[in-house]
């Protein structure tokens, strides 16, 4: 969903998507690509997986986990 206004950001309808971000055309001219995304409303541990093709047709992949918590400080 698009969270382009305050009403959408404060919606009472839970966002329970399993895929939070997908971009098959993310690219970088410097070797570093940055992206951001909204998490869903489910609390827990989630995995980010990245894979692609670098210059010279070299394949790469990586993954990391992150936590979504409700105890915001």
mmCIF file of N, CA and C in Angstrom:
data_model
loop_
_atom_site.group_PDB
_atom_site.id
_atom_site.type_symbol
_atom_site.label_atom_id
_atom_site.label_comp_id
_atom_site.label_asym_id
_atom_site.label_seq_id
_atom_site.Cartn_x
_atom_site.Cartn_y
_atom_site.Cartn_z
ATOM 1 N N UNK A 1 0.818 -1.207 0.000
ATOM 2 C CA UNK A 1 0.000 0.000 0.000
ATOM 3 C C UNK A 1 0.854 1.260 0.000
ATOM 4 N N UNK A 2 0.254 2.320 -0.418
ATOM 5 C CA UNK A 2 0.911 3.618 -0.408
ATOM 6 C C UNK A 2 0.521 4.347 0.871
ATOM 7 N N UNK A 3 1.517 4.791 1.619
ATOM 8 C CA UNK A 3 1.264 5.527 2.863
ATOM 9 C C UNK A 3 1.584 6.995 2.638
ATOM 10 N N UNK A 4 0.930 7.585 1.639
ATOM 11 C CA UNK A 4 1.259 8.929 1.222
ATOM 12 C C UNK A 4 0.486 10.032 1.952
ATOM 13 N N UNK A 5 -0.341 9.666 2.920
ATOM 14 C CA UNK A 5 -1.005 10.701 3.718
ATOM 15 C C UNK A 5 -1.256 10.173 5.132
ATOM 16 N N UNK A 6 -1.457 11.063 6.101
ATOM 17 C CA UNK A 6 -1.613 10.640 7.505
ATOM 18 C C UNK A 6 -2.759 9.665 7.749
ATOM 19 N N UNK A 7 -3.853 9.771 7.007
ATOM 20 C CA UNK A 7 -4.986 8.862 7.196
ATOM 21 C C UNK A 7 -4.604 7.419 6.871
ATOM 22 N N UNK A 8 -3.824 7.242 5.828
ATOM 23 C CA UNK A 8 -3.399 5.891 5.457
ATOM 24 C C UNK A 8 -2.394 5.347 6.468
ATOM 25 N N UNK A 9 -1.519 6.199 6.998
ATOM 26 C CA UNK A 9 -0.527 5.755 7.978
ATOM 27 C C UNK A 9 -1.169 5.331 9.290
ATOM 28 N N UNK A 10 -2.303 5.920 9.654
ATOM 29 C CA UNK A 10 -2.953 5.604 10.929
ATOM 30 C C UNK A 10 -4.174 4.705 10.753
ATOM 31 N N UNK A 11 -4.275 4.017 9.639
ATOM 32 C CA UNK A 11 -5.405 3.133 9.379
ATOM 33 C C UNK A 11 -5.507 2.053 10.455
ATOM 34 N N UNK A 12 -6.712 1.689 10.818
ATOM 35 C CA UNK A 12 -6.957 0.626 11.806
ATOM 36 C C UNK A 12 -7.011 -0.754 11.153
ATOM 37 N N UNK A 13 -6.933 -0.814 9.823
ATOM 38 C CA UNK A 13 -6.943 -2.089 9.111
ATOM 39 C C UNK A 13 -5.522 -2.661 9.153
ATOM 40 N N UNK A 14 -5.319 -3.847 9.717
ATOM 41 C CA UNK A 14 -3.965 -4.397 9.829
ATOM 42 C C UNK A 14 -3.342 -4.712 8.472
ATOM 43 N N UNK A 15 -2.070 -4.441 8.361
ATOM 44 C CA UNK A 15 -1.302 -4.737 7.154
ATOM 45 C C UNK A 15 -0.535 -6.025 7.424
ATOM 46 N N UNK A 16 -0.998 -7.136 6.889
ATOM 47 C CA UNK A 16 -0.414 -8.446 7.180
ATOM 48 C C UNK A 16 0.236 -9.085 5.950
ATOM 49 N N UNK A 17 0.755 -8.249 5.043
ATOM 50 C CA UNK A 17 1.411 -8.784 3.848
ATOM 51 C C UNK A 17 2.644 -9.596 4.229
ATOM 52 N N UNK A 18 2.948 -10.632 3.463
ATOM 53 C CA UNK A 18 4.176 -11.395 3.699
ATOM 54 C C UNK A 18 5.334 -10.853 2.855
ATOM 55 N N UNK A 19 5.050 -10.258 1.720
ATOM 56 C CA UNK A 19 6.073 -9.597 0.916
ATOM 57 C C UNK A 19 5.930 -8.102 1.146
ATOM 58 N N UNK A 20 6.961 -7.502 1.742
ATOM 59 C CA UNK A 20 6.881 -6.089 2.099
ATOM 60 C C UNK A 20 7.484 -5.185 1.042
ATOM 61 N N UNK A 21 8.439 -5.686 0.296
ATOM 62 C CA UNK A 21 9.098 -4.867 -0.723
ATOM 63 C C UNK A 21 9.608 -5.773 -1.829
ATOM 64 N N UNK A 22 9.350 -5.385 -3.061
ATOM 65 C CA UNK A 22 9.818 -6.148 -4.217
ATOM 66 C C UNK A 22 10.205 -5.134 -5.282
ATOM 67 N N UNK A 23 11.431 -5.203 -5.752
ATOM 68 C CA UNK A 23 11.873 -4.278 -6.786
ATOM 69 C C UNK A 23 12.838 -5.004 -7.729
ATOM 70 N N UNK A 24 12.339 -5.533 -8.838
ATOM 71 C CA UNK A 24 13.206 -6.268 -9.752
ATOM 72 C C UNK A 24 14.137 -5.364 -10.558
ATOM 73 N N UNK A 25 14.000 -4.047 -10.424
ATOM 74 C CA UNK A 25 14.826 -3.128 -11.212
ATOM 75 C C UNK A 25 15.725 -2.245 -10.352
ATOM 76 N N UNK A 26 15.962 -2.619 -9.106
ATOM 77 C CA UNK A 26 16.849 -1.843 -8.239
ATOM 78 C C UNK A 26 18.259 -1.914 -8.821
ATOM 79 N N UNK A 27 18.900 -0.765 -8.987
ATOM 80 C CA UNK A 27 20.243 -0.769 -9.571
ATOM 81 C C UNK A 27 21.127 0.252 -8.869
ATOM 82 N N UNK A 28 22.416 0.151 -9.131
ATOM 83 C CA UNK A 28 23.387 1.045 -8.520
ATOM 84 C C UNK A 28 24.549 1.260 -9.473
ATOM 85 N N UNK A 29 24.993 2.489 -9.584
ATOM 86 C CA UNK A 29 26.180 2.772 -10.393
ATOM 87 C C UNK A 29 27.438 2.785 -9.526
ATOM 88 N N UNK A 30 27.271 2.727 -8.200
ATOM 89 C CA UNK A 30 28.416 2.791 -7.278
ATOM 90 C C UNK A 30 28.692 1.461 -6.581
ATOM 91 N N UNK A 31 27.840 0.470 -6.762
ATOM 92 C CA UNK A 31 28.004 -0.803 -6.076
ATOM 93 C C UNK A 31 27.248 -0.871 -4.767
ATOM 94 N N UNK A 32 26.596 0.215 -4.375
ATOM 95 C CA UNK A 32 25.793 0.256 -3.155
ATOM 96 C C UNK A 32 24.398 0.739 -3.523
ATOM 97 N N UNK A 33 23.391 -0.038 -3.168
ATOM 98 C CA UNK A 33 22.005 0.353 -3.426
ATOM 99 C C UNK A 33 21.288 0.490 -2.093
ATOM 100 N N UNK A 34 20.536 1.555 -1.935
ATOM 101 C CA UNK A 34 19.767 1.767 -0.714
ATOM 102 C C UNK A 34 18.286 1.718 -1.049
ATOM 103 N N UNK A 35 17.512 1.201 -0.103
ATOM 104 C CA UNK A 35 16.069 1.161 -0.275
ATOM 105 C C UNK A 35 15.431 1.232 1.101
ATOM 106 N N UNK A 36 14.181 1.591 1.137
ATOM 107 C CA UNK A 36 13.433 1.620 2.396
ATOM 108 C C UNK A 36 12.034 1.087 2.132
ATOM 109 N N UNK A 37 11.385 0.644 3.196
ATOM 110 C CA UNK A 37 10.051 0.083 3.060
ATOM 111 C C UNK A 37 9.349 0.163 4.412
ATOM 112 N N UNK A 38 8.039 0.112 4.383
ATOM 113 C CA UNK A 38 7.245 0.023 5.599
ATOM 114 C C UNK A 38 7.116 -1.440 5.982
ATOM 115 N N UNK A 39 7.225 -1.735 7.257
ATOM 116 C CA UNK A 39 6.975 -3.098 7.701
ATOM 117 C C UNK A 39 5.466 -3.309 7.800
ATOM 118 N N UNK A 40 5.065 -4.564 7.871
ATOM 119 C CA UNK A 40 3.665 -4.864 8.115
ATOM 120 C C UNK A 40 3.368 -4.711 9.598
ATOM 121 N N UNK A 41 2.170 -5.034 9.997
ATOM 122 C CA UNK A 41 1.758 -4.902 11.398
ATOM 123 C C UNK A 41 2.033 -6.155 12.221
ATOM 124 N N UNK A 42 2.473 -7.226 11.581
ATOM 125 C CA UNK A 42 2.778 -8.448 12.318
ATOM 126 C C UNK A 42 4.080 -8.261 13.091
ATOM 127 N N UNK A 43 4.092 -8.679 14.341
ATOM 128 C CA UNK A 43 5.279 -8.603 15.192
ATOM 129 C C UNK A 43 6.059 -9.897 15.040
ATOM 130 N N UNK A 44 7.379 -9.808 14.961
ATOM 131 C CA UNK A 44 8.188 -11.017 14.879
ATOM 132 C C UNK A 44 9.478 -10.794 14.132
ATOM 133 N N UNK A 45 10.104 -11.900 13.778
ATOM 134 C CA UNK A 45 11.370 -11.904 13.060
ATOM 135 C C UNK A 45 11.092 -12.099 11.575
ATOM 136 N N UNK A 46 11.741 -11.291 10.752
ATOM 137 C CA UNK A 46 11.530 -11.355 9.305
ATOM 138 C C UNK A 46 12.874 -11.413 8.605
ATOM 139 N N UNK A 47 12.880 -11.934 7.391
ATOM 140 C CA UNK A 47 14.109 -12.115 6.641
ATOM 141 C C UNK A 47 14.082 -11.251 5.389
ATOM 142 N N UNK A 48 15.200 -10.578 5.127
ATOM 143 C CA UNK A 48 15.402 -9.848 3.879
ATOM 144 C C UNK A 48 16.310 -10.709 3.015
ATOM 145 N N UNK A 49 15.890 -10.952 1.790
ATOM 146 C CA UNK A 49 16.709 -11.694 0.837
ATOM 147 C C UNK A 49 16.972 -10.804 -0.362
ATOM 148 N N UNK A 50 18.224 -10.766 -0.786
ATOM 149 C CA UNK A 50 18.628 -9.959 -1.932
ATOM 150 C C UNK A 50 19.402 -10.860 -2.881
ATOM 151 N N UNK A 51 19.103 -10.763 -4.153
ATOM 152 C CA UNK A 51 19.884 -11.484 -5.153
ATOM 153 C C UNK A 51 19.864 -10.676 -6.434
ATOM 154 N N UNK A 52 20.874 -10.858 -7.241
ATOM 155 C CA UNK A 52 20.942 -10.097 -8.477
ATOM 156 C C UNK A 52 22.110 -10.509 -9.337
ATOM 157 N N UNK A 53 22.342 -9.696 -10.344
ATOM 158 C CA UNK A 53 23.433 -9.921 -11.284
ATOM 159 C C UNK A 53 24.267 -8.651 -11.321
ATOM 160 N N UNK A 54 25.565 -8.797 -11.064
ATOM 161 C CA UNK A 54 26.486 -7.669 -11.082
ATOM 162 C C UNK A 54 27.177 -7.588 -12.442
ATOM 163 N N UNK A 55 27.976 -6.561 -12.591
ATOM 164 C CA UNK A 55 28.726 -6.374 -13.820
ATOM 165 C C UNK A 55 29.519 -7.627 -14.151
ATOM 166 N N UNK A 56 29.581 -7.959 -15.420
ATOM 167 C CA UNK A 56 30.284 -9.168 -15.831
ATOM 168 C C UNK A 56 29.469 -10.428 -15.625
ATOM 169 N N UNK A 57 28.155 -10.287 -15.465
ATOM 170 C CA UNK A 57 27.241 -11.420 -15.247
ATOM 171 C C UNK A 57 27.593 -12.234 -14.016
ATOM 172 N N UNK A 58 28.076 -11.576 -12.959
ATOM 173 C CA UNK A 58 28.365 -12.245 -11.692
ATOM 174 C C UNK A 58 27.115 -12.225 -10.830
ATOM 175 N N UNK A 59 26.685 -13.390 -10.405
ATOM 176 C CA UNK A 59 25.509 -13.502 -9.553
ATOM 177 C C UNK A 59 25.907 -13.247 -8.102
ATOM 178 N N UNK A 60 24.993 -12.659 -7.340
ATOM 179 C CA UNK A 60 25.228 -12.450 -5.916
ATOM 180 C C UNK A 60 23.922 -12.647 -5.164
ATOM 181 N N UNK A 61 24.049 -12.929 -3.870
ATOM 182 C CA UNK A 61 22.869 -13.031 -3.017
ATOM 183 C C UNK A 61 23.290 -12.816 -1.574
ATOM 184 N N UNK A 62 22.337 -12.465 -0.771
ATOM 185 C CA UNK A 62 22.586 -12.272 0.649
ATOM 186 C C UNK A 62 21.262 -12.224 1.390
ATOM 187 N N UNK A 63 21.332 -12.376 2.684
ATOM 188 C CA UNK A 63 20.113 -12.274 3.486
ATOM 189 C C UNK A 63 20.464 -11.813 4.891
ATOM 190 N N UNK A 64 19.496 -11.240 5.543
ATOM 191 C CA UNK A 64 19.625 -10.827 6.936
ATOM 192 C C UNK A 64 18.244 -10.873 7.567
ATOM 193 N N UNK A 65 18.188 -10.898 8.863
ATOM 194 C CA UNK A 65 16.908 -10.877 9.562
ATOM 195 C C UNK A 65 16.771 -9.567 10.318
ATOM 196 N N UNK A 66 15.535 -9.189 10.568
ATOM 197 C CA UNK A 66 15.241 -8.014 11.377
ATOM 198 C C UNK A 66 14.006 -8.294 12.210
ATOM 199 N N UNK A 67 13.835 -7.550 13.267
ATOM 200 C CA UNK A 67 12.718 -7.731 14.196
ATOM 201 C C UNK A 67 11.723 -6.582 14.058
ATOM 202 N N UNK A 68 10.450 -6.908 14.084
ATOM 203 C CA UNK A 68 9.385 -5.911 14.207
ATOM 204 C C UNK A 68 8.831 -6.069 15.612
ATOM 205 N N UNK A 69 8.895 -4.983 16.390
ATOM 206 C CA UNK A 69 8.480 -5.028 17.801
ATOM 207 C C UNK A 69 7.466 -3.917 18.059
ATOM 208 N N UNK A 70 6.770 -4.054 19.163
ATOM 209 C CA UNK A 70 5.799 -3.021 19.552
ATOM 210 C C UNK A 70 6.324 -2.120 20.656
ATOM 211 N N UNK A 71 7.458 -2.475 21.269
ATOM 212 C CA UNK A 71 7.982 -1.705 22.392
ATOM 213 C C UNK A 71 8.918 -0.593 21.914
ATOM 214 N N UNK A 72 8.360 0.383 21.243
ATOM 215 C CA UNK A 72 9.123 1.510 20.695
ATOM 216 C C UNK A 72 9.609 2.383 21.844
ATOM 217 N N UNK A 73 10.893 2.716 21.814
ATOM 218 C CA UNK A 73 11.465 3.570 22.858
ATOM 219 C C UNK A 73 11.717 4.966 22.337
#
